[in-house]
Amino acid sequence: MKKYIISAVLLVILLALGGFYFFNQSQENIDKALDDQNNNQTPSGDSASEINFSNPKKSAHYESNTPAHGSTLAGVPVNIVIDFNFDLAKSSEIRILKSGKDYGFGETTIDQNKLAMRRKMKADSPDGLYTVEYKACWPDGSCHDGKFQFALDRAKAESFKDERGKAEVEIKMSNIQFNPNNIRASKGTKITWINDDSEGHYVNTDSHPAHTYYSEQNSRLLKIGDRFSLVFDESGIYTYHCSAHAEIMSGSILVE
Ligand SMILES: [Cu+2]
């Protein structure tokens, strides 16, 4: 009789342990599933600034592009430029896509040296993610395709130094920086860069080292006290850098 009681007690304990274990396991699975679900969701709160860029696809002979892949701009680019290390030929084409719609404006043109093609973008293009799809064609008639992405977020302009309404604006080059580095200016403003530093600097339009985005915005070597001026007559964003310090010295001008 005693044996039966001990066996029954042991059985009850085993069942209880088994039940507890099973319950624990299933609770763990539920927790894990919830975690996975949360991780897959885009974070809330500042989600407006969270943009997921997919990997770019580079065609044969591709070198660089402006705007840069993965960049978020405070204004519409004055054009999309893609640089190559081989002669581009007719039929080369750029499309600037958002939700299947092309926000490109006018035709794709090939630069005189045939190493870049470019296309303008509609000034009223909405904020958001854009995919640039391009077809690069060569003298033998073959073509290769590629793509990259950038985003527009006009709210970013709020952090730029507001120099609108001025006929002339100065940007100092000091401590290996453009100061101020991001500015808003009115159409028709003359912007002058002044080297106030102990070493030489340049003003170079993006990308590096192609310097093709807005080719007028390329200075000679500027030594201490040297100046470089340019009048900006077209609205849009102008991203630039110093080619002697391309990794650390950059700026942008939003012309409105
Ligand atoms: Cu520099």
Tab-separated table of C-alpha atoms and ligand atoms in Angstrom:
chain	number	residue	atom	x	y	z
A	1	MET	CA	0.000	0.000	0.000
A	2	LYS	CA	2.825	2.393	0.986
A	3	LYS	CA	4.525	1.688	-2.388
A	4	TYR	CA	1.364	2.752	-4.248
A	5	ILE	CA	1.152	6.012	-2.308
A	6	ILE	CA	4.838	6.819	-3.010
A	7	SER	CA	4.390	5.951	-6.713
A	8	ALA	CA	1.240	8.078	-6.924
A	9	VAL	CA	2.979	11.020	-5.229
A	10	LEU	CA	5.962	10.650	-7.592
A	11	LEU	CA	3.601	10.475	-10.589
A	12	VAL	CA	1.799	13.640	-9.470
A	13	ILE	CA	5.146	15.424	-9.026
A	14	LEU	CA	6.346	14.264	-12.458
A	15	LEU	CA	3.094	15.385	-14.118
A	16	ALA	CA	3.305	18.739	-12.373
A	17	LEU	CA	6.942	19.216	-13.467
A	18	GLY	CA	6.086	18.126	-17.021
A	19	GLY	CA	3.147	20.518	-17.162
A	20	PHE	CA	5.268	23.366	-15.793
A	21	TYR	CA	8.015	22.600	-18.322
A	22	PHE	CA	5.525	22.490	-21.209
A	23	PHE	CA	3.878	25.751	-20.108
A	24	ASN	CA	7.280	27.421	-19.784
A	25	GLN	CA	8.354	26.268	-23.246
A	26	SER	CA	5.202	27.526	-24.909
A	27	GLN	CA	5.476	30.840	-23.056
A	28	GLU	CA	9.064	31.119	-24.292
A	29	ASN	CA	7.916	30.447	-27.837
A	30	ILE	CA	5.232	33.121	-27.560
A	31	ASP	CA	7.773	35.609	-26.185
A	32	LYS	CA	10.206	34.768	-28.963
A	33	ALA	CA	7.515	35.178	-31.612
A	34	LEU	CA	6.554	38.568	-30.148
A	35	ASP	CA	10.213	39.630	-30.138
A	36	ASP	CA	10.640	38.614	-33.761
A	37	GLN	CA	7.513	40.518	-34.693
A	38	ASN	CA	8.751	43.640	-32.902
A	39	ASN	CA	12.161	43.416	-34.525
A	40	ASN	CA	10.603	43.256	-37.963
A	41	GLN	CA	8.546	46.366	-37.404
A	42	THR	CA	10.072	49.730	-38.229
A	43	PRO	CA	10.754	51.630	-35.022
A	44	SER	CA	8.010	54.053	-34.084
A	45	GLY	CA	8.591	57.619	-32.936
A	46	ASP	CA	11.195	59.112	-35.250
A	47	SER	CA	10.257	56.646	-37.985
A	48	ALA	CA	9.851	59.444	-40.531
A	49	SER	CA	13.620	59.802	-40.675
A	50	GLU	CA	14.206	56.039	-40.867
A	51	ILE	CA	14.657	55.113	-44.503
A	52	ASN	CA	15.776	51.681	-45.579
A	53	PHE	CA	17.965	51.903	-48.657
A	54	SER	CA	18.455	48.712	-50.640
A	55	ASN	CA	21.854	47.772	-52.049
A	56	PRO	CA	22.883	49.630	-55.206
A	57	LYS	CA	23.524	47.768	-58.439
A	58	LYS	CA	26.550	49.012	-60.347
A	59	SER	CA	26.713	48.568	-64.102
A	60	ALA	CA	29.898	47.782	-65.998
A	61	HIS	CA	32.256	50.816	-66.178
A	62	TYR	CA	30.373	52.572	-63.360
A	63	GLU	CA	32.447	55.000	-61.280
A	64	SER	CA	30.183	57.159	-59.076
A	65	ASN	CA	26.924	59.061	-58.879
A	66	THR	CA	25.445	62.234	-57.366
A	67	PRO	CA	23.350	62.330	-55.246
A	68	ALA	CA	25.263	59.622	-53.404
A	69	HIS	CA	23.531	56.296	-52.791
A	70	GLY	CA	21.837	56.341	-49.395
A	71	SER	CA	21.932	60.118	-49.022
A	72	THR	CA	18.968	62.139	-47.746
A	73	LEU	CA	18.758	65.600	-49.293
A	74	ALA	CA	17.096	68.758	-47.943
A	75	GLY	CA	16.097	69.781	-51.464
A	76	VAL	CA	15.650	68.525	-55.011
A	77	PRO	CA	19.000	67.806	-56.726
A	78	VAL	CA	19.793	70.160	-59.643
A	79	ASN	CA	20.430	67.001	-61.664
A	80	ILE	CA	21.227	63.331	-61.278
A	81	VAL	CA	24.705	62.528	-62.590
A	82	ILE	CA	26.296	59.113	-63.121
A	83	ASP	CA	30.006	58.816	-63.919
A	84	PHE	CA	31.703	56.048	-65.919
A	85	ASN	CA	35.219	55.142	-67.047
A	86	PHE	CA	34.201	54.343	-70.634
A	87	ASP	CA	32.575	56.258	-73.519
A	88	LEU	CA	28.809	56.410	-73.179
A	89	ALA	CA	26.737	56.077	-76.344
A	90	LYS	CA	23.193	56.867	-77.489
A	91	SER	CA	20.252	55.083	-75.813
A	92	SER	CA	21.841	55.602	-72.385
A	93	GLU	CA	19.033	56.538	-70.030
A	94	ILE	CA	18.243	57.653	-66.458
A	95	ARG	CA	14.887	57.224	-64.735
A	96	ILE	CA	14.169	58.707	-61.281
A	97	LEU	CA	11.422	56.524	-59.883
A	98	LYS	CA	9.063	56.731	-56.941
A	99	SER	CA	6.031	54.400	-56.774
A	100	GLY	CA	6.535	53.559	-60.448
A	101	LYS	CA	6.363	57.218	-61.543
A	102	ASP	CA	9.335	58.900	-63.259
A	103	TYR	CA	10.191	62.270	-61.680
A	104	GLY	CA	12.894	62.907	-64.258
A	105	PHE	CA	12.518	66.067	-66.319
A	106	GLY	CA	13.573	66.333	-69.965
A	107	GLU	CA	15.952	63.969	-71.725
A	108	THR	CA	19.012	62.175	-70.391
A	109	THR	CA	22.090	63.918	-71.793
A	110	ILE	CA	25.656	62.630	-72.181
A	111	ASP	CA	28.509	65.000	-71.246
A	112	GLN	CA	30.893	66.152	-73.980
A	113	ASN	CA	33.700	63.894	-72.697
A	114	LYS	CA	31.198	60.978	-72.759
A	115	LEU	CA	32.165	59.931	-69.220
A	116	ALA	CA	28.956	61.061	-67.493
A	117	MET	CA	25.248	61.167	-68.181
A	118	ARG	CA	22.746	63.354	-66.402
A	119	ARG	CA	19.092	64.191	-66.102
A	120	LYS	CA	17.146	66.921	-64.331
A	121	MET	CA	14.510	66.200	-61.704
A	122	LYS	CA	11.099	67.855	-61.333
A	123	ALA	CA	11.278	70.701	-58.808
A	124	ASP	CA	7.989	69.684	-57.142
A	125	SER	CA	9.001	66.055	-56.570
A	126	PRO	CA	7.548	64.920	-53.214
A	127	ASP	CA	9.616	63.944	-50.163
A	128	GLY	CA	10.472	60.265	-49.878
A	129	LEU	CA	12.623	57.507	-51.321
A	130	TYR	CA	13.702	57.553	-54.972
A	131	THR	CA	15.244	54.757	-57.008
A	132	VAL	CA	17.414	55.855	-59.916
A	133	GLU	CA	17.429	53.177	-62.609
A	134	TYR	CA	19.874	53.671	-65.424
A	135	LYS	CA	20.887	52.029	-68.656
A	136	ALA	CA	24.461	52.703	-69.761
A	137	CYS	CA	25.166	51.977	-73.437
A	138	TRP	CA	28.549	51.677	-75.165
A	139	PRO	CA	29.851	52.362	-78.703
A	140	ASP	CA	29.462	48.662	-79.649
A	141	GLY	CA	25.709	48.953	-78.991
A	142	SER	CA	25.648	46.878	-75.817
A	143	CYS	CA	23.946	48.255	-72.679
A	144	HIS	CA	24.184	47.505	-68.965
A	145	ASP	CA	21.782	48.524	-66.231
A	146	GLY	CA	22.275	49.677	-62.671
A	147	LYS	CA	20.460	51.435	-59.861
A	148	PHE	CA	20.885	53.377	-56.627
A	149	GLN	CA	18.669	55.208	-54.154
A	150	PHE	CA	18.455	58.545	-52.406
A	151	ALA	CA	15.764	60.335	-50.417
A	152	LEU	CA	14.265	63.815	-50.223
A	153	ASP	CA	13.364	65.238	-46.809
A	154	ARG	CA	12.737	68.988	-46.929
A	155	ALA	CA	12.492	69.164	-43.115
A	156	LYS	CA	16.275	68.678	-43.049
A	157	ALA	CA	16.662	72.283	-44.277
A	158	GLU	CA	15.629	73.503	-40.808
A	159	SER	CA	19.089	72.631	-39.492
A	160	PHE	CA	20.817	74.640	-42.285
A	161	LYS	CA	22.056	78.175	-41.610
A	162	ASP	CA	19.447	80.500	-43.067
A	163	GLU	CA	21.126	83.035	-45.368
A	164	ARG	CA	18.078	83.668	-47.554
A	165	GLY	CA	17.352	87.162	-48.750
A	166	LYS	CA	21.032	88.138	-48.952
A	167	ALA	CA	22.704	89.172	-52.209
A	168	GLU	CA	26.100	87.918	-51.060
A	169	VAL	CA	27.115	85.217	-48.602
A	170	GLU	CA	30.585	84.197	-47.382
A	171	ILE	CA	31.705	80.715	-46.385
A	172	LYS	CA	35.005	80.424	-44.523
A	173	MET	CA	37.345	77.479	-44.889
A	174	SER	CA	38.883	76.983	-41.465
A	175	ASN	CA	39.995	74.050	-39.296
A	176	ILE	CA	39.521	71.776	-42.330
A	177	GLN	CA	35.821	72.629	-42.458
A	178	PHE	CA	33.428	74.785	-44.424
A	179	ASN	CA	31.878	77.252	-42.024
A	180	PRO	CA	28.923	77.296	-42.173
A	181	ASN	CA	28.828	73.946	-43.948
A	182	ASN	CA	25.097	73.767	-44.733
A	183	ILE	CA	23.293	76.919	-45.795
A	184	ARG	CA	20.046	78.059	-47.381
A	185	ALA	CA	20.352	80.907	-49.864
A	186	SER	CA	18.052	82.721	-52.248
A	187	LYS	CA	18.220	82.290	-55.994
A	188	GLY	CA	20.738	84.700	-57.535
A	189	THR	CA	22.948	84.871	-54.411
A	190	LYS	CA	26.692	85.250	-54.932
A	191	ILE	CA	28.496	82.837	-52.632
A	192	THR	CA	32.173	83.411	-51.863
A	193	TRP	CA	34.450	80.856	-50.224
A	194	ILE	CA	37.456	82.306	-48.399
A	195	ASN	CA	40.386	80.210	-47.238
A	196	ASP	CA	41.031	81.261	-43.636
A	197	ASP	CA	43.141	78.190	-42.847
A	198	SER	CA	46.834	77.352	-42.650
A	199	GLU	CA	46.571	74.818	-45.461
A	200	GLY	CA	45.279	74.792	-49.017
A	201	HIS	CA	41.686	73.846	-49.840
A	202	TYR	CA	39.408	73.450	-52.838
A	203	VAL	CA	35.724	73.864	-53.549
A	204	ASN	CA	34.637	70.825	-55.564
A	205	THR	CA	31.185	69.739	-56.641
A	206	ASP	CA	30.358	66.081	-55.829
A	207	SER	CA	31.140	63.259	-56.469
A	208	HIS	CA	34.783	62.670	-55.607
A	209	PRO	CA	36.903	62.595	-57.715
A	210	ALA	CA	34.608	63.013	-60.751
A	211	HIS	CA	33.430	66.527	-59.693
A	212	THR	CA	30.629	66.481	-62.264
A	213	TYR	CA	27.423	67.341	-60.371
A	214	TYR	CA	27.579	71.089	-61.047
A	215	SER	CA	30.845	71.596	-62.899
A	216	GLU	CA	30.966	75.399	-62.418
A	217	GLN	CA	31.461	74.757	-58.713
A	218	ASN	CA	35.112	73.656	-58.981
A	219	SER	CA	37.827	76.023	-57.785
A	220	ARG	CA	41.570	76.061	-58.285
A	221	LEU	CA	43.760	75.426	-55.217
A	222	LEU	CA	42.884	78.125	-52.676
A	223	LYS	CA	45.717	79.232	-50.404
A	224	ILE	CA	45.350	81.431	-47.324
A	225	GLY	CA	43.293	84.497	-48.226
A	226	ASP	CA	42.280	83.156	-51.652
A	227	ARG	CA	38.642	83.405	-52.705
A	228	PHE	CA	36.297	81.578	-55.036
A	229	SER	CA	32.868	82.978	-55.953
A	230	LEU	CA	29.860	81.645	-57.787
A	231	VAL	CA	26.335	82.971	-58.381
A	232	PHE	CA	23.624	80.342	-57.962
A	233	ASP	CA	20.768	81.051	-60.365
A	234	GLU	CA	18.996	77.724	-60.236
A	235	SER	CA	17.091	76.409	-57.234
A	236	GLY	CA	17.977	73.025	-55.823
A	237	ILE	CA	20.613	71.492	-53.585
A	238	TYR	CA	24.339	71.719	-54.343
A	239	THR	CA	26.451	69.166	-52.488
A	240	TYR	CA	30.196	69.777	-52.504
A	241	HIS	CA	33.476	68.962	-50.768
A	242	CYS	CA	37.190	69.858	-50.705
A	243	SER	CA	39.049	67.340	-52.862
A	244	ALA	CA	42.160	67.635	-50.665
A	245	HIS	CA	40.073	66.537	-47.644
A	246	ALA	CA	37.214	64.700	-49.356
A	247	GLU	CA	36.442	62.411	-46.419
A	248	ILE	CA	35.999	65.117	-43.784
A	249	MET	CA	35.366	68.442	-45.496
A	250	SER	CA	31.972	68.781	-47.153
A	251	GLY	CA	28.999	71.091	-47.376
A	252	SER	CA	25.765	71.841	-49.150
A	253	ILE	CA	23.914	74.869	-50.406
A	254	LEU	CA	20.154	74.797	-50.708
A	255	VAL	CA	19.137	77.466	-53.219
A	256	GLU	CA	15.480	78.493	-52.897
B	1	CU	CU	40.482	71.028	-47.769
